[in-house]
Amino acid sequence: MRPSYERQLAALEASYRELLLSALQGCAKGQWGLFGSYERVGLRDPAREELLELGSKIERLRHKCGIEPFQLHERFLQMGSRLSNTPGEPKLAQRWLDELT
């Protein structure tokens, strides 16, 4: 991988992690909409769109460089796949925050 791609990827991934941690903290405190579970009723966290866009950029760059998918983004996308017995967003966010910090 070229050094310019390495620097760009490192910067994008650091920004993603920072935004994700901030969004998880807000969600854990009761701000709904981060995982897209309640979009149908109008609950949407603006950080969700930012994370989706940034994650998409990271995935494209990783694909271009032949690197495996970005695990944080993969996990974020999985968090939006909910079953009927899945805990609410604040509990999910707190659990993930506990793992990351």
GROMACS .gro file of C-alpha atoms in nm:
model
  101
    1MET     CA    1   0.000   0.000   0.000
    2ARG     CA    2   0.128   0.345  -0.084
    3PRO     CA    3   0.219   0.573   0.209
    4SER     CA    4  -0.039   0.833   0.100
    5TYR     CA    5  -0.315   0.569   0.119
    6GLU     CA    6  -0.186   0.452   0.457
    7ARG     CA    7  -0.201   0.805   0.598
    8GLN     CA    8  -0.543   0.872   0.448
    9LEU     CA    9  -0.681   0.542   0.576
   10ALA     CA   10  -0.535   0.595   0.924
   11ALA     CA   11  -0.687   0.944   0.942
   12LEU     CA   12  -1.029   0.826   0.822
   13GLU     CA   13  -1.034   0.534   1.064
   14ALA     CA   14  -0.930   0.755   1.356
   15SER     CA   15  -1.211   0.999   1.269
   16TYR     CA   16  -1.457   0.711   1.245
   17ARG     CA   17  -1.359   0.573   1.585
   18GLU     CA   18  -1.381   0.918   1.745
   19LEU     CA   19  -1.725   0.984   1.594
   20LEU     CA   20  -1.844   0.635   1.687
   21LEU     CA   21  -1.737   0.669   2.051
   22SER     CA   22  -1.908   1.007   2.078
   23ALA     CA   23  -2.226   0.873   1.917
   24LEU     CA   24  -2.226   0.564   2.140
   25GLN     CA   25  -2.194   0.784   2.448
   26GLY     CA   26  -2.492   0.991   2.338
   27CYS     CA   27  -2.695   0.682   2.259
   28ALA     CA   28  -2.607   0.519   2.591
   29LYS     CA   29  -2.742   0.832   2.761
   30GLY     CA   30  -3.075   0.798   2.583
   31GLN     CA   31  -3.038   0.954   2.237
   32TRP     CA   32  -3.220   0.714   2.006
   33GLY     CA   33  -3.165   0.655   1.634
   34LEU     CA   34  -2.796   0.564   1.610
   35PHE     CA   35  -2.852   0.209   1.488
   36GLY     CA   36  -3.141   0.297   1.258
   37SER     CA   37  -3.385   0.084   1.452
   38TYR     CA   38  -3.646   0.355   1.486
   39GLU     CA   39  -3.622   0.549   1.159
   40ARG     CA   40  -3.979   0.452   1.073
   41VAL     CA   41  -4.103   0.661   1.368
   42GLY     CA   42  -3.873   0.953   1.296
   43LEU     CA   43  -3.595   0.884   1.546
   44ARG     CA   44  -3.268   0.942   1.364
   45ASP     CA   45  -2.930   1.035   1.505
   46PRO     CA   46  -2.738   1.260   1.260
   47ALA     CA   47  -2.419   1.077   1.356
   48ARG     CA   48  -2.562   0.767   1.187
   49GLU     CA   49  -2.545   0.925   0.842
   50GLU     CA   50  -2.194   1.055   0.908
   51LEU     CA   51  -2.078   0.710   1.020
   52LEU     CA   52  -2.237   0.545   0.717
   53GLU     CA   53  -2.069   0.790   0.477
   54LEU     CA   54  -1.731   0.772   0.648
   55GLY     CA   55  -1.751   0.394   0.674
   56SER     CA   56  -1.829   0.372   0.304
   57LYS     CA   57  -1.522   0.583   0.218
   58ILE     CA   58  -1.305   0.364   0.438
   59GLU     CA   59  -1.443   0.045   0.282
   60ARG     CA   60  -1.379   0.174  -0.072
   61LEU     CA   61  -1.021   0.268   0.012
   62ARG     CA   62  -0.958  -0.064   0.189
   63HIS     CA   63  -1.102  -0.252  -0.109
   64LYS     CA   64  -0.883  -0.052  -0.347
   65CYS     CA   65  -0.578  -0.144  -0.138
   66GLY     CA   66  -0.675  -0.509  -0.101
   67ILE     CA   67  -0.728  -0.485   0.275
   68GLU     CA   68  -0.996  -0.672   0.470
   69PRO     CA   69  -1.316  -0.487   0.565
   70PHE     CA   70  -1.312  -0.233   0.848
   71GLN     CA   71  -1.433  -0.427   1.152
   72LEU     CA   72  -1.575  -0.128   1.342
   73HIS     CA   73  -1.796  -0.036   1.049
   74GLU     CA   74  -1.900  -0.397   0.993
   75ARG     CA   75  -2.004  -0.417   1.358
   76PHE     CA   76  -2.191  -0.087   1.335
   77LEU     CA   77  -2.390  -0.219   1.040
   78GLN     CA   78  -2.466  -0.541   1.227
   79MET     CA   79  -2.597  -0.346   1.526
   80GLY     CA   80  -2.878  -0.218   1.305
   81SER     CA   81  -2.993  -0.574   1.234
   82ARG     CA   82  -3.233  -0.626   1.520
   83LEU     CA   83  -3.435  -0.921   1.637
   84SER     CA   84  -3.748  -0.879   1.845
   85ASN     CA   85  -3.564  -0.965   2.167
   86THR     CA   86  -3.262  -0.739   2.104
   87PRO     CA   87  -3.201  -0.483   2.382
   88GLY     CA   88  -3.281  -0.118   2.309
   89GLU     CA   89  -3.028   0.114   2.149
   90PRO     CA   90  -2.903   0.272   2.474
   91LYS     CA   91  -2.823  -0.070   2.622
   92LEU     CA   92  -2.656  -0.186   2.301
   93ALA     CA   93  -2.452   0.133   2.287
   94GLN     CA   94  -2.339   0.100   2.648
   95ARG     CA   95  -2.233  -0.262   2.597
   96TRP     CA   96  -2.032  -0.171   2.291
   97LEU     CA   97  -1.879   0.131   2.464
   98ASP     CA   98  -1.771  -0.095   2.750
   99GLU     CA   99  -1.598  -0.323   2.500
  100LEU     CA  100  -1.422  -0.039   2.319
  101THR     CA  101  -1.299   0.155   2.621
   0.00000   0.00000   0.00000
